[in-house]
Amino acid sequence: MTQHLDTLSVHAGYTPDATGAVMPPIYTSSTYAQRAPGEHSGYEYARSGNPTRWAFEKALAELEGGVAGFAFASGLAAMSTVLELLDAGSEVVAVDDLYGGAYRMFERVRNRSAGLKVRYVAPEDTAAVRAAIAPSTKLLWIEIPTNPLLKLIDLRAAIDAAHAVGAMVVVDATFATPYLLRPLEYGADIVLHSITKYLNGHSDVIGGAAIVRSPELAERLGYLQNAIGGVLDPFSSFLALRGLRTLPLRVQRHCSNAQAIAEWLGQQAGVADVIYPGLPSHPQHALARQQFPRGFGGIVSVRLQADEAGVRRFLAALKLFTLAESLGGVESLVNLPWAMTHASIPEEDRLRRGVGPNLLRLSVGVEHVDDLIDDLRQGLAQIG
């Protein structure tokens, strides 16, 4: 029976066990009894498999429409394990606006340890994306929307171009969530999430996930998950599965609040630019409407008409928007990418990509939108 995603989010991944528990218990055992050497019930050692983690991984696969899901100790643990699918010296094409931790992994870790060669391309330029993908390309790395400038990519065109040369496609859809976008339906090979963000949704778990489209990739990534060992622990798996149960409800509120705040900010003195795919002013608004029919996400980026001192006064005045890294929790957060999440990117590259000292990233929570707007209003009053 086909189920709507709202229903899947509540029921995916778990059938009550012998006790009848409607939520999976937290299985903390590190090892499992075997009937005879090599004969077990499906679990032998908790790194290789855990019933609580398995329920969460199965739910992830069902929500994304994949054949298998894998949960890791962090988003970067998921990313680093996925990159182990590549041979040393492989060539990668990646979007040029991306999470600072991903850039750090590419340039300061894998370039040195594995000779990874990464070329960056503007995702909004479909012709440039196609031109960047060469016969030597082994992987196309996409964030959608990008972080923090909320750029989009024509998924179908980009994935087709990558597959035409035999390259694998990985899509980090942390900002989108499976409620707004399911990249595997466009042909992506792997979809990544920082579980820390919207999937868990309560700012109390660190985790990452990879969901794959094919049995062959499931076998390869499952082997690497066990061999490298950066797995999600049982308690975090339990909390994250709890978070999935309310994902549609939360994302709907995130989206409606973010849309209202983006529209309001666009009318305010002291605001130089508002970046949000749901605004007609967004250069890819038409593509956003096509790829995101349920809503445009909970992130709003904004450039203030202020110097560094003015930005700091704005941030200090906020009461509901907490100055903090991360995003996707029920509470509203504000981040200065220049000095926080993207500080690992060289200053020249940050400026060239449009990540300056006056750019803020708002993670809009589920509070009442009028209260959030009032908070931003009194913050803007401190700029002048």
Coordinates of C-alpha atoms in Angstrom, one line a residue:
M1 CA 0.0 0.0 0.0
T2 CA 1.4 3.4 -1.0
Q3 CA 1.5 5.8 1.9
H4 CA 1.9 9.6 2.0
L5 CA 5.1 10.8 3.5
D6 CA 3.2 12.2 6.5
T7 CA 2.1 8.7 7.3
L8 CA 5.5 7.1 6.6
S9 CA 7.2 9.5 9.0
V10 CA 5.0 8.1 11.8
H11 CA 5.2 4.4 11.0
A12 CA 8.4 3.8 9.0
G13 CA 11.2 1.5 10.1
Y14 CA 9.6 -0.4 12.9
T15 CA 7.1 -3.2 13.7
P16 CA 6.4 -3.8 17.4
D17 CA 8.6 -6.5 18.8
A18 CA 7.6 -9.4 21.1
T19 CA 6.9 -7.0 23.9
G20 CA 4.4 -5.0 21.8
A21 CA 6.3 -1.8 22.3
V22 CA 5.1 0.7 19.7
M23 CA 8.5 2.5 19.8
P24 CA 11.7 0.5 19.5
P25 CA 13.5 -0.1 22.8
I26 CA 17.1 1.2 23.3
Y27 CA 19.2 -1.9 22.9
T28 CA 22.5 -1.1 24.6
S29 CA 24.1 -4.5 24.3
S30 CA 27.6 -4.4 22.7
T31 CA 27.5 -8.1 21.7
Y32 CA 24.9 -10.8 21.0
A33 CA 24.7 -14.6 21.8
Q34 CA 25.3 -17.0 18.9
R35 CA 23.7 -20.4 18.6
A36 CA 26.9 -21.8 17.2
P37 CA 30.0 -20.1 15.7
G38 CA 28.8 -17.8 13.0
E39 CA 25.1 -18.6 13.6
H40 CA 23.2 -15.7 15.1
S41 CA 19.9 -13.9 15.0
G42 CA 21.1 -11.2 12.7
Y43 CA 23.1 -9.3 15.3
E44 CA 26.6 -10.2 16.4
Y45 CA 28.4 -7.1 17.4
A46 CA 26.9 -3.6 17.9
R47 CA 29.2 -1.8 15.5
S48 CA 28.0 -4.2 12.8
G49 CA 24.4 -3.9 13.7
N50 CA 22.1 -2.7 16.5
P51 CA 18.3 -3.2 16.6
T52 CA 17.6 0.4 17.5
R53 CA 19.9 1.8 14.9
W54 CA 18.5 -0.6 12.4
A55 CA 15.0 0.6 13.0
F56 CA 16.1 4.2 12.4
E57 CA 18.1 3.2 9.3
K58 CA 15.1 1.4 7.8
A59 CA 12.9 4.4 8.4
L60 CA 15.4 6.6 6.6
A61 CA 15.4 4.3 3.6
E62 CA 11.6 4.3 3.5
L63 CA 11.3 8.0 3.8
E64 CA 13.9 8.6 1.0
G65 CA 12.7 5.8 -1.2
G66 CA 16.1 4.0 -1.1
V67 CA 17.1 0.4 -0.7
A68 CA 19.1 0.9 2.5
G69 CA 20.0 3.6 5.0
F70 CA 23.1 4.0 7.1
A71 CA 23.4 6.1 10.3
F72 CA 26.7 7.5 11.4
A73 CA 28.1 9.3 14.5
S74 CA 28.1 12.7 12.7
G75 CA 27.3 14.2 9.3
L76 CA 31.0 14.4 8.6
A77 CA 31.4 10.7 9.6
A78 CA 28.8 9.9 6.9
M79 CA 30.6 12.1 4.4
S80 CA 34.0 10.7 5.1
T81 CA 32.7 7.1 4.8
V82 CA 31.0 7.9 1.5
L83 CA 34.2 9.3 0.2
E84 CA 35.9 6.0 0.9
L85 CA 33.9 4.7 -2.1
L86 CA 36.4 6.6 -4.2
D87 CA 39.9 5.4 -5.1
A88 CA 42.9 7.6 -4.2
G89 CA 43.5 10.4 -6.7
S90 CA 39.9 10.5 -7.8
E91 CA 38.5 13.7 -9.4
V92 CA 35.4 15.3 -7.9
V93 CA 33.1 18.1 -9.1
A94 CA 31.4 19.9 -6.2
V95 CA 29.1 22.9 -5.9
D96 CA 31.1 26.1 -5.0
D97 CA 28.8 27.1 -2.2
L98 CA 28.9 24.4 0.5
Y99 CA 29.2 23.7 4.2
G100 CA 32.6 24.8 5.6
G101 CA 33.1 21.3 7.1
A102 CA 32.7 19.7 3.6
Y103 CA 35.3 22.1 2.2
R104 CA 37.7 21.4 5.0
M105 CA 37.2 17.6 4.4
F106 CA 37.9 18.0 0.7
E107 CA 40.9 20.4 0.9
R108 CA 42.6 19.9 4.2
V109 CA 42.0 16.2 4.7
R110 CA 41.3 14.1 1.6
N111 CA 43.5 16.1 -0.7
R112 CA 46.4 15.3 1.5
S113 CA 45.5 11.8 2.6
A114 CA 44.0 10.4 -0.6
G115 CA 45.0 12.9 -3.4
L116 CA 41.4 13.9 -3.9
K117 CA 41.1 16.6 -6.6
V118 CA 38.0 18.8 -6.3
R119 CA 36.8 21.3 -8.9
Y120 CA 34.1 23.7 -7.8
V121 CA 31.3 24.9 -10.0
A122 CA 28.4 27.4 -9.6
P123 CA 25.4 25.1 -9.3
E124 CA 23.0 27.7 -10.7
D125 CA 24.9 27.6 -14.0
T126 CA 23.7 24.4 -15.7
A127 CA 26.0 24.9 -18.7
A128 CA 29.0 25.3 -16.3
V129 CA 28.0 22.2 -14.4
R130 CA 27.9 20.2 -17.6
A131 CA 31.2 21.6 -18.8
A132 CA 32.9 20.8 -15.4
I133 CA 31.9 17.1 -15.6
A134 CA 34.6 15.3 -17.6
P135 CA 35.2 11.6 -18.4
S136 CA 37.7 11.6 -15.5
T137 CA 35.1 12.8 -13.0
K138 CA 34.3 10.1 -10.5
L139 CA 31.8 12.0 -8.2
L140 CA 29.5 14.9 -8.4
W141 CA 28.9 16.4 -5.0
I142 CA 25.7 18.5 -4.6
E143 CA 24.2 20.5 -1.7
I144 CA 20.6 21.5 -2.3
P145 CA 19.8 24.2 -1.3
T146 CA 23.5 25.3 -0.8
N147 CA 24.9 26.5 2.5
P148 CA 24.6 29.5 3.1
L149 CA 23.6 31.2 -0.1
L150 CA 20.6 28.9 -0.8
K151 CA 21.5 28.2 -4.5
L152 CA 19.7 25.5 -6.4
I153 CA 20.8 23.1 -9.1
D154 CA 18.8 21.6 -11.9
L155 CA 19.0 18.1 -10.4
R156 CA 17.8 16.2 -13.4
A157 CA 20.3 17.9 -15.8
A158 CA 23.2 17.6 -13.4
I159 CA 22.6 13.9 -12.5
D160 CA 22.2 13.0 -16.2
A161 CA 25.4 14.7 -17.1
A162 CA 27.3 12.9 -14.3
H163 CA 25.9 9.5 -15.1
A164 CA 26.7 10.0 -18.8
V165 CA 30.4 9.8 -17.9
G166 CA 29.9 7.1 -15.3
A167 CA 30.3 9.4 -12.3
M168 CA 28.5 8.8 -9.0
V169 CA 26.2 11.5 -7.6
V170 CA 25.9 12.4 -3.9
V171 CA 23.3 14.9 -2.8
D172 CA 23.5 16.5 0.6
A173 CA 19.8 17.3 1.2
T174 CA 20.1 18.3 4.9
F175 CA 18.4 21.7 4.2
A176 CA 15.6 20.1 2.1
T177 CA 14.8 17.0 4.2
P178 CA 12.9 14.1 2.5
Y179 CA 9.7 16.0 3.2
L180 CA 10.6 18.7 0.7
L181 CA 12.8 16.8 -1.8
R182 CA 13.8 13.2 -2.4
P183 CA 16.9 13.3 -4.6
L184 CA 16.9 9.5 -5.3
E185 CA 13.8 10.0 -7.3
Y186 CA 15.9 12.2 -9.7
G187 CA 18.4 9.5 -10.1
A188 CA 21.0 10.5 -7.4
D189 CA 23.0 7.5 -6.1
I190 CA 23.3 8.6 -2.5
V191 CA 21.5 11.2 -0.4
L192 CA 23.2 12.5 2.7
H193 CA 21.8 14.2 5.8
S194 CA 23.1 15.7 8.9
I195 CA 20.7 14.0 11.3
T196 CA 21.7 16.7 13.8
K197 CA 19.5 19.1 11.9
Y198 CA 15.9 18.7 10.7
L199 CA 15.6 14.9 10.9
N200 CA 16.1 14.9 14.6
G201 CA 14.9 18.4 15.0
H202 CA 15.5 19.1 18.7
S203 CA 19.2 20.1 18.9
D204 CA 20.1 17.1 21.2
V205 CA 21.7 14.6 18.8
I206 CA 24.8 14.6 16.6
G207 CA 24.5 12.2 13.7
G208 CA 24.7 11.7 10.0
A209 CA 23.0 9.5 7.4
A210 CA 23.5 8.1 3.9
I211 CA 20.7 6.5 2.0
V212 CA 21.5 4.6 -1.3
R213 CA 19.6 3.8 -4.4
S214 CA 21.0 0.5 -5.4
P215 CA 21.7 -2.9 -3.8
E216 CA 25.3 -2.7 -5.1
L217 CA 26.0 0.6 -3.3
A218 CA 24.2 -0.8 -0.2
E219 CA 26.6 -3.7 0.0
R220 CA 29.7 -1.4 -0.5
L221 CA 28.6 1.2 1.9
G222 CA 27.5 -1.3 4.5
Y223 CA 30.9 -2.9 4.4
L224 CA 32.6 0.5 4.8
Q225 CA 30.3 1.5 7.7
N226 CA 31.3 -1.6 9.6
A227 CA 35.0 -1.5 8.6
I228 CA 35.5 2.2 9.5
G229 CA 33.1 2.1 12.5
G230 CA 31.8 5.6 12.9
V231 CA 28.2 4.4 13.7
L232 CA 25.4 6.1 15.4
D233 CA 24.9 5.0 19.0
P234 CA 21.6 3.4 20.2
F235 CA 20.4 6.3 22.3
S236 CA 20.9 8.8 19.5
S237 CA 19.2 6.4 17.1
F238 CA 16.2 6.3 19.4
L239 CA 16.0 10.1 19.7
A240 CA 16.5 10.6 16.0
L241 CA 13.7 8.1 15.2
R242 CA 11.5 10.0 17.6
G243 CA 12.3 13.2 15.7
L244 CA 11.4 11.6 12.4
R245 CA 7.9 11.0 13.7
T246 CA 7.1 14.7 13.6
L247 CA 9.2 15.7 10.6
P248 CA 6.3 16.8 8.3
L249 CA 4.6 18.9 11.0
R250 CA 7.8 20.6 12.0
V251 CA 9.0 21.3 8.4
Q252 CA 5.6 22.7 7.5
R253 CA 5.9 25.3 10.3
H254 CA 9.6 26.0 9.5
C255 CA 8.6 26.7 5.9
S256 CA 5.6 29.0 6.7
N257 CA 7.6 30.9 9.3
A258 CA 10.6 31.3 7.0
Q259 CA 8.4 32.5 4.1
A260 CA 6.8 35.2 6.2
I261 CA 10.1 36.3 7.7
A262 CA 11.8 36.5 4.3
E263 CA 8.9 38.6 2.9
W264 CA 9.0 40.9 6.0
L265 CA 12.8 41.3 5.9
G266 CA 12.6 42.4 2.3
Q267 CA 10.7 45.5 3.3
Q268 CA 12.9 46.6 6.1
A269 CA 15.5 49.4 6.2
G270 CA 18.8 48.1 7.2
V271 CA 18.5 45.0 5.1
A272 CA 20.5 45.0 1.9
D273 CA 19.5 41.6 0.5
V274 CA 17.2 38.6 1.5
I275 CA 18.0 35.2 0.0
Y276 CA 15.2 32.7 0.1
P277 CA 14.0 30.4 -2.7
G278 CA 10.4 31.2 -1.9
L279 CA 10.8 34.8 -2.9
P280 CA 10.1 35.9 -6.5
S281 CA 13.3 37.9 -6.2
H282 CA 15.4 34.7 -5.8
P283 CA 17.1 34.1 -9.2
Q284 CA 16.0 30.5 -9.3
H285 CA 12.5 30.9 -7.9
A286 CA 10.9 29.1 -10.9
L287 CA 13.2 26.1 -10.4
A288 CA 12.5 26.2 -6.7
R289 CA 8.7 26.0 -7.3
Q290 CA 9.3 23.0 -9.6
Q291 CA 11.6 21.1 -7.3
F292 CA 10.1 22.1 -4.0
P293 CA 6.3 22.0 -4.3
R294 CA 5.8 21.5 -0.6
G295 CA 7.7 24.5 0.6
F296 CA 11.1 26.2 0.4
G297 CA 12.7 25.3 3.7
G298 CA 13.4 26.9 7.0
I299 CA 16.6 28.8 6.2
V300 CA 16.7 32.5 5.3
S301 CA 20.0 34.2 4.6
V302 CA 20.2 38.0 4.8
R303 CA 22.7 40.7 4.2
L304 CA 22.5 43.6 6.5
Q305 CA 23.3 47.2 5.6
A306 CA 25.8 47.4 8.4
D307 CA 29.5 47.2 9.2
E308 CA 30.9 44.7 11.6
A309 CA 30.0 46.7 14.6
G310 CA 26.4 47.1 13.4
V311 CA 26.1 43.3 12.8
R312 CA 27.4 42.7 16.3
R313 CA 24.9 45.1 17.8
F314 CA 22.1 43.4 15.8
L315 CA 23.2 39.9 17.1
A316 CA 23.5 41.1 20.7
A317 CA 20.0 42.5 20.7
L318 CA 18.2 39.3 19.7
K319 CA 16.4 37.4 22.4
L320 CA 14.6 34.6 20.6
F321 CA 17.1 33.9 17.8
T322 CA 20.1 32.3 19.6
L323 CA 23.5 33.0 18.2
A324 CA 24.8 29.5 17.6
E325 CA 26.1 27.0 15.0
S326 CA 23.9 24.3 13.5
L327 CA 20.3 24.6 12.3
G328 CA 17.0 22.7 11.9
G329 CA 15.9 22.6 15.6
V330 CA 12.5 23.7 16.8
E331 CA 14.2 26.8 18.2
S332 CA 15.3 29.7 16.0
L333 CA 19.1 30.2 15.6
V334 CA 21.2 32.9 13.9
N335 CA 24.7 32.2 12.5
L336 CA 27.4 34.5 11.1
P337 CA 29.0 32.1 8.5
W338 CA 31.9 34.5 8.0
A339 CA 33.2 33.8 11.5
M340 CA 31.4 30.6 12.4
T341 CA 30.4 27.7 10.1
H342 CA 32.5 28.8 7.1
A343 CA 35.5 30.2 8.8
S344 CA 37.6 27.3 7.6
I345 CA 37.2 28.5 4.0
P346 CA 40.0 31.0 3.0
E347 CA 38.9 34.6 3.3
E348 CA 39.5 35.3 -0.4
D349 CA 37.3 32.4 -1.3
R350 CA 34.5 33.4 1.1
L351 CA 34.4 36.9 -0.3
R352 CA 34.5 35.7 -3.9
R353 CA 31.6 33.4 -3.2
G354 CA 29.5 36.1 -1.5
V355 CA 30.0 35.1 2.1
G356 CA 30.9 38.4 3.7
P357 CA 31.0 39.8 7.2
N358 CA 27.4 41.1 6.9
L359 CA 25.8 37.8 5.8
L360 CA 23.6 36.1 8.4
R361 CA 22.0 32.7 8.2
L362 CA 18.7 32.4 10.0
S363 CA 17.5 29.0 11.0
V364 CA 13.8 29.8 11.5
G365 CA 12.2 27.7 14.2
V366 CA 8.6 26.8 15.0
E367 CA 7.8 29.7 17.4
H368 CA 5.0 32.1 16.6
V369 CA 6.1 34.0 13.6
D370 CA 4.9 37.4 15.1
D371 CA 7.2 36.9 18.0
L372 CA 10.1 36.1 15.7
I373 CA 9.5 39.2 13.6
D374 CA 9.3 41.3 16.7
D375 CA 12.7 39.9 17.8
L376 CA 14.2 40.8 14.4
R377 CA 12.6 44.2 14.4
Q378 CA 14.2 45.2 17.6
G379 CA 17.6 43.8 16.4
L380 CA 17.4 45.9 13.2
A381 CA 16.7 49.0 15.4
Q382 CA 20.2 48.7 16.8
I383 CA 22.0 48.9 13.5
G384 CA 21.7 52.6 12.8

